[in-house]
XYZ file of C-alpha atoms in Angstrom:
358
model
C 8.691 14.337 -7.199
C 5.649 12.749 -5.540
C 6.049 9.512 -7.418
C 9.649 9.423 -6.392
C 8.600 9.868 -2.734
C 5.943 7.259 -2.961
C 8.363 4.530 -4.361
C 10.802 5.454 -1.626
C 7.956 5.080 0.988
C 6.648 1.852 -0.117
C 10.026 0.433 -0.479
C 11.086 1.347 2.925
C 7.927 0.046 4.458
C 8.191 -3.469 2.825
C 11.811 -3.882 3.710
C 11.265 -2.761 7.379
C 8.324 -5.323 7.429
C 10.360 -8.045 5.764
C 13.346 -7.633 8.150
C 11.096 -8.257 11.206
C 10.629 -11.650 9.789
C 14.175 -12.490 9.715
C 16.873 -13.398 7.119
C 16.084 -15.915 4.596
C 19.618 -16.542 3.396
C 21.638 -15.721 0.293
C 20.199 -15.015 -3.054
C 22.648 -17.732 -4.365
C 25.738 -19.848 -3.628
C 28.926 -20.377 -5.754
C 32.210 -22.047 -5.227
C 34.540 -19.341 -4.442
C 37.475 -18.949 -6.943
C 40.271 -16.222 -7.393
C 38.614 -14.883 -10.413
C 35.012 -14.494 -8.829
C 34.026 -11.620 -11.177
C 32.365 -13.617 -13.803
C 30.303 -15.479 -11.132
C 28.501 -12.100 -10.524
C 28.733 -10.579 -14.017
C 26.432 -13.340 -15.397
C 23.595 -12.695 -12.789
C 20.748 -10.381 -13.560
C 19.689 -7.641 -11.039
C 16.363 -5.812 -11.336
C 17.174 -2.506 -12.920
C 15.009 -0.325 -10.610
C 16.482 -1.520 -7.228
C 19.670 0.607 -7.593
C 21.759 1.459 -5.806
C 21.522 -2.131 -4.676
C 24.104 -4.495 -6.106
C 24.942 -8.174 -5.965
C 28.013 -9.166 -3.886
C 29.940 -12.421 -3.216
C 31.225 -13.194 0.293
C 35.115 -13.346 0.273
C 36.003 -13.713 3.749
C 34.741 -13.008 7.409
C 35.810 -12.294 10.845
C 34.019 -11.467 14.064
C 33.566 -7.822 13.148
C 33.058 -7.718 9.395
C 32.575 -9.555 6.147
C 34.686 -8.699 3.096
C 32.650 -8.879 -0.214
C 33.368 -8.663 -3.911
C 30.846 -6.344 -5.810
C 29.249 -6.842 -9.101
C 30.420 -4.204 -11.561
C 28.099 -1.265 -11.753
C 25.849 -0.868 -14.802
C 26.923 1.833 -17.215
C 24.372 4.453 -18.794
C 24.465 2.301 -22.113
C 23.384 -0.882 -20.060
C 26.668 -2.637 -20.156
C 28.751 -3.380 -16.970
C 32.150 -2.131 -16.236
C 35.078 -4.548 -16.140
C 36.568 -3.309 -12.910
C 36.278 -5.451 -9.855
C 35.477 -3.793 -6.563
C 35.551 -5.057 -3.091
C 33.853 -3.711 0.055
C 33.179 -4.431 3.629
C 29.902 -5.185 5.648
C 30.534 -4.348 9.364
C 28.712 -6.313 11.945
C 26.607 -3.574 12.763
C 25.021 -3.355 9.235
C 24.161 -7.096 9.308
C 23.155 -7.546 12.867
C 19.424 -7.615 11.817
C 19.910 -10.853 9.947
C 18.699 -13.239 12.544
C 16.907 -16.179 11.375
C 13.468 -17.760 12.443
C 13.590 -20.707 15.094
C 10.750 -23.214 14.447
C 9.044 -20.686 12.228
C 7.789 -18.764 15.254
C 10.381 -16.529 16.831
C 13.694 -14.956 15.957
C 17.055 -16.590 16.700
C 19.670 -15.216 19.104
C 21.588 -11.981 18.235
C 24.273 -12.031 15.704
C 27.827 -12.149 17.384
C 29.935 -12.679 14.235
C 29.684 -12.077 10.431
C 30.072 -15.918 10.206
C 26.872 -16.439 12.080
C 24.992 -15.092 8.889
C 27.429 -15.394 5.795
C 29.796 -17.872 4.442
C 32.421 -17.642 1.737
C 30.738 -18.101 -1.568
C 27.390 -16.708 -0.486
C 25.932 -14.392 -3.048
C 23.822 -11.513 -1.573
C 22.229 -8.012 -2.124
C 24.109 -5.154 -0.506
C 23.194 -1.346 -0.476
C 25.781 1.387 -0.056
C 26.256 3.063 3.423
C 26.836 6.762 3.794
C 30.399 5.735 4.841
C 32.633 5.028 1.799
C 33.631 1.402 1.250
C 30.975 0.202 3.750
C 27.817 -1.691 2.729
C 24.471 -2.902 4.160
C 23.283 -6.464 3.870
C 19.919 -6.441 2.344
C 17.428 -8.871 0.808
C 14.597 -8.691 -1.628
C 11.214 -8.494 0.354
C 8.898 -11.460 0.092
C 5.953 -9.228 0.904
C 4.493 -7.014 -1.699
C 2.418 -3.813 -1.505
C 0.965 -0.788 -3.080
C 0.383 2.921 -2.708
C -1.945 5.527 -4.120
C -1.933 9.248 -3.281
C -4.947 11.110 -4.692
C -6.274 14.710 -4.732
C -9.584 14.149 -2.895
C -11.340 16.973 -4.575
C -10.662 16.061 -8.072
C -9.858 12.387 -8.118
C -6.528 13.030 -9.741
C -3.882 10.382 -8.957
C -0.815 12.075 -7.742
C 1.241 9.116 -7.374
C 0.780 5.293 -7.964
C 3.170 2.461 -7.009
C 2.159 -1.215 -7.915
C 4.862 -3.135 -6.102
C 8.427 -3.181 -4.814
C 10.086 -3.636 -8.328
C 8.532 -3.438 -11.756
C 11.481 -5.125 -13.228
C 10.698 -8.247 -10.808
C 6.921 -8.241 -11.316
C 4.934 -6.209 -13.739
C 1.624 -7.105 -11.731
C 0.148 -3.659 -10.551
C -1.123 -4.360 -7.042
C -2.757 -0.847 -6.920
C -5.171 -1.418 -9.668
C -5.156 -4.992 -10.668
C -4.880 -6.957 -7.220
C -8.321 -8.051 -5.941
C -7.917 -7.986 -2.120
C -9.987 -8.011 1.135
C -9.942 -4.520 2.593
C -10.595 -5.891 5.985
C -11.091 -3.419 8.716
C -10.465 -0.461 6.331
C -14.127 -1.148 5.161
C -15.517 -0.515 8.668
C -15.960 3.212 8.100
C -18.307 2.494 5.361
C -20.480 0.592 7.649
C -20.355 3.404 10.235
C -21.087 5.984 7.467
C -24.089 4.085 6.515
C -25.355 4.193 9.985
C -24.691 7.861 10.481
C -26.712 8.467 7.183
C -29.586 6.447 8.513
C -30.380 8.110 11.950
C -27.460 6.965 14.201
C -24.942 9.299 15.766
C -21.414 9.104 17.038
C -22.880 8.571 20.535
C -25.230 5.930 19.645
C -24.736 2.794 21.766
C -24.251 -0.705 20.384
C -23.621 -3.799 22.544
C -20.204 -5.395 22.199
C -20.983 -8.853 23.538
C -20.868 -12.456 22.158
C -23.434 -12.937 19.302
C -23.816 -15.804 16.731
C -25.727 -16.074 13.511
C -26.959 -19.131 11.656
C -25.606 -19.496 8.096
C -27.486 -20.941 5.172
C -25.446 -24.279 5.695
C -26.776 -24.578 9.159
C -23.498 -23.681 10.905
C -23.165 -20.983 13.559
C -20.979 -17.998 12.994
C -19.535 -16.307 15.978
C -17.522 -13.145 15.097
C -14.817 -12.098 17.468
C -12.774 -8.898 18.190
C -9.119 -9.192 17.616
C -8.290 -8.850 21.262
C -10.558 -12.066 21.956
C -12.497 -9.799 24.523
C -15.800 -7.940 24.795
C -16.463 -4.534 26.185
C -20.122 -4.248 26.718
C -22.367 -1.282 25.585
C -20.080 1.008 23.557
C -20.602 4.297 21.387
C -20.051 4.152 17.756
C -17.314 6.615 18.006
C -15.478 4.096 20.407
C -16.208 1.129 18.085
C -14.616 2.697 15.085
C -11.843 3.981 17.092
C -10.990 0.485 18.557
C -11.945 -1.364 15.368
C -14.401 -3.669 17.150
C -15.474 -6.611 14.925
C -18.435 -7.693 16.993
C -19.818 -4.204 17.301
C -19.622 -3.729 13.534
C -21.334 -6.917 12.728
C -24.231 -5.942 15.172
C -24.554 -2.590 13.590
C -24.797 -3.880 10.129
C -27.437 -6.451 11.288
C -29.429 -3.611 12.901
C -28.999 -1.449 10.019
C -29.385 -3.967 7.209
C -26.696 -4.990 4.800
C -28.988 -3.513 1.968
C -27.954 0.065 3.214
C -24.280 -0.824 3.655
C -24.110 -2.298 0.228
C -25.864 0.651 -1.329
C -23.376 3.134 0.207
C -20.483 0.855 -0.830
C -21.676 0.817 -4.370
C -22.408 4.559 -4.553
C -18.684 4.997 -3.207
C -17.412 2.714 -6.031
C -15.831 0.065 -3.735
C -17.956 -2.826 -5.185
C -20.115 -3.227 -8.289
C -22.507 -5.782 -6.216
C -21.805 -6.347 -2.580
C -23.201 -9.756 -1.479
C -25.716 -9.436 1.389
C -23.647 -11.257 3.978
C -22.585 -9.814 7.420
C -19.093 -10.845 6.908
C -18.874 -8.318 4.244
C -19.287 -5.636 6.969
C -15.808 -6.672 8.151
C -14.323 -6.303 4.645
C -14.411 -9.843 3.495
C -15.352 -8.805 -0.215
C -12.568 -8.181 -2.684
C -11.748 -4.907 -4.107
C -8.679 -2.830 -5.400
C -6.389 -0.320 -3.560
C -7.416 2.358 -6.184
C -11.089 1.914 -5.471
C -10.582 2.067 -1.651
C -8.685 5.198 -1.986
C -11.143 6.851 -4.151
C -14.043 5.972 -1.587
C -11.940 7.512 1.168
C -11.240 10.682 -0.865
C -14.946 10.963 -0.976
C -15.215 10.887 2.827
C -12.602 13.610 2.867
C -14.196 15.965 0.214
C -17.530 16.102 2.059
C -19.322 13.307 0.223
C -18.883 14.426 -3.270
C -18.658 11.884 -6.065
C -15.342 11.629 -7.864
C -13.764 9.252 -10.298
C -10.072 8.337 -10.083
C -8.158 9.488 -13.042
C -4.615 9.478 -14.473
C -5.412 11.837 -17.495
C -6.585 15.277 -17.035
C -7.227 16.229 -20.545
C -6.617 15.083 -24.223
C -6.197 17.624 -27.026
C -5.881 16.926 -30.826
C -2.987 18.662 -32.911
C -4.867 21.877 -33.123
C -5.213 22.279 -29.467
C -8.978 21.423 -29.370
C -9.824 19.502 -26.314
C -11.396 16.189 -27.044
C -11.433 14.793 -23.610
C -11.466 16.376 -20.172
C -11.914 14.756 -16.848
C -13.425 17.752 -15.222
C -16.877 17.581 -16.512
C -18.109 20.954 -15.177
C -19.467 23.264 -18.009
C -17.354 26.474 -18.394
C -18.657 28.057 -21.506
C -17.805 31.541 -20.149
C -14.210 30.605 -19.842
C -13.321 31.310 -23.621
C -10.678 34.003 -23.864
C -12.487 35.993 -26.697
C -15.461 36.676 -24.492
C -13.179 38.273 -21.734
C -13.415 42.132 -21.235
C -11.501 44.264 -18.754
C -12.826 44.113 -15.184
C -15.183 41.021 -16.090
C -15.563 38.906 -12.901
C -14.348 35.279 -13.001
C -16.864 32.825 -14.464
C -18.717 30.649 -11.754
C -18.300 27.042 -12.053
C -21.303 25.049 -10.762
C -20.501 21.922 -8.842
C -22.680 19.324 -10.512
C -21.276 16.173 -8.673
C -23.504 13.738 -6.944
C -23.622 13.903 -3.114
C -23.070 10.278 -2.316
C -23.269 10.742 1.434
C -24.255 13.559 3.888
C -21.665 16.211 4.378
C -22.296 15.804 8.118
C -21.717 12.081 7.883
C -18.442 12.573 5.986
C -17.124 15.252 8.509
C -17.910 12.981 11.494
C -16.567 9.808 9.869
């Protein structure tokens, strides 16, 4: 159930993000003929985007577009021979404005003909009203999602992209990406672990650093403004770049790198101040695991998709939970015996006080 919810959440987020950047046009074009069924039947649709279907634009007027639908896929993988038609009302395609000069969305849609032309092949999704369809498009942007139990590292759901049928690249575990500002809590955690407090003050003002090639690096805040002396608590709340770089410089990148490596985000973090702003590359799964350790009080965990492996006789040959439980055997149990005590042997990668404050 969680995996289903995760797929839905990621798909909705990617579609919403993609729509804000306008309509990119039809998925294909064809010369419209009376027997339009074969035009759609020969086109492949990713199997995991159902209930989306391909459709061909048949006619339009000011209020709606009439479409011919690709036959639905049967359980055996074949397509039905029947031809279906439907309608896309103006309200369900009014989002499909296009970009003008690559910078802003064009004017509001006033007619279906502003978007679609006869012969256009597009993706559609069923509306809650029978016979009515939404105009949709495959998102250009991709993403990933990981949900994890922060106390055990058990991965509860993992989605590597919009459609596995379209791309088998798993962006949750294979894609190396810059974490950007999501790395900043690690910098602040390293500071709290080394004598700073949430009320410690760092100057948010222009600063520059000389790079090895002789050029000067001047970090900026995303608002392109500076706010003077500010507390760490305010700095992380407002995601201030300059404060974070100053803090990392005062603290020393060695301490930031040490914590990042203990959290498993990087194997070896370069000792460069830009890394404090998330310029290094890591995976989403590693970032989620690090955040889980902040959540659980600073205890070391490892992400896992497998809890236990047993042989055919029921003997455990692998167990993710490494705690010893020799007193857990059923044959040693007697009536009224207290529950066996399991000792937490996990490494404390950061102070529980630091974890709580972050």
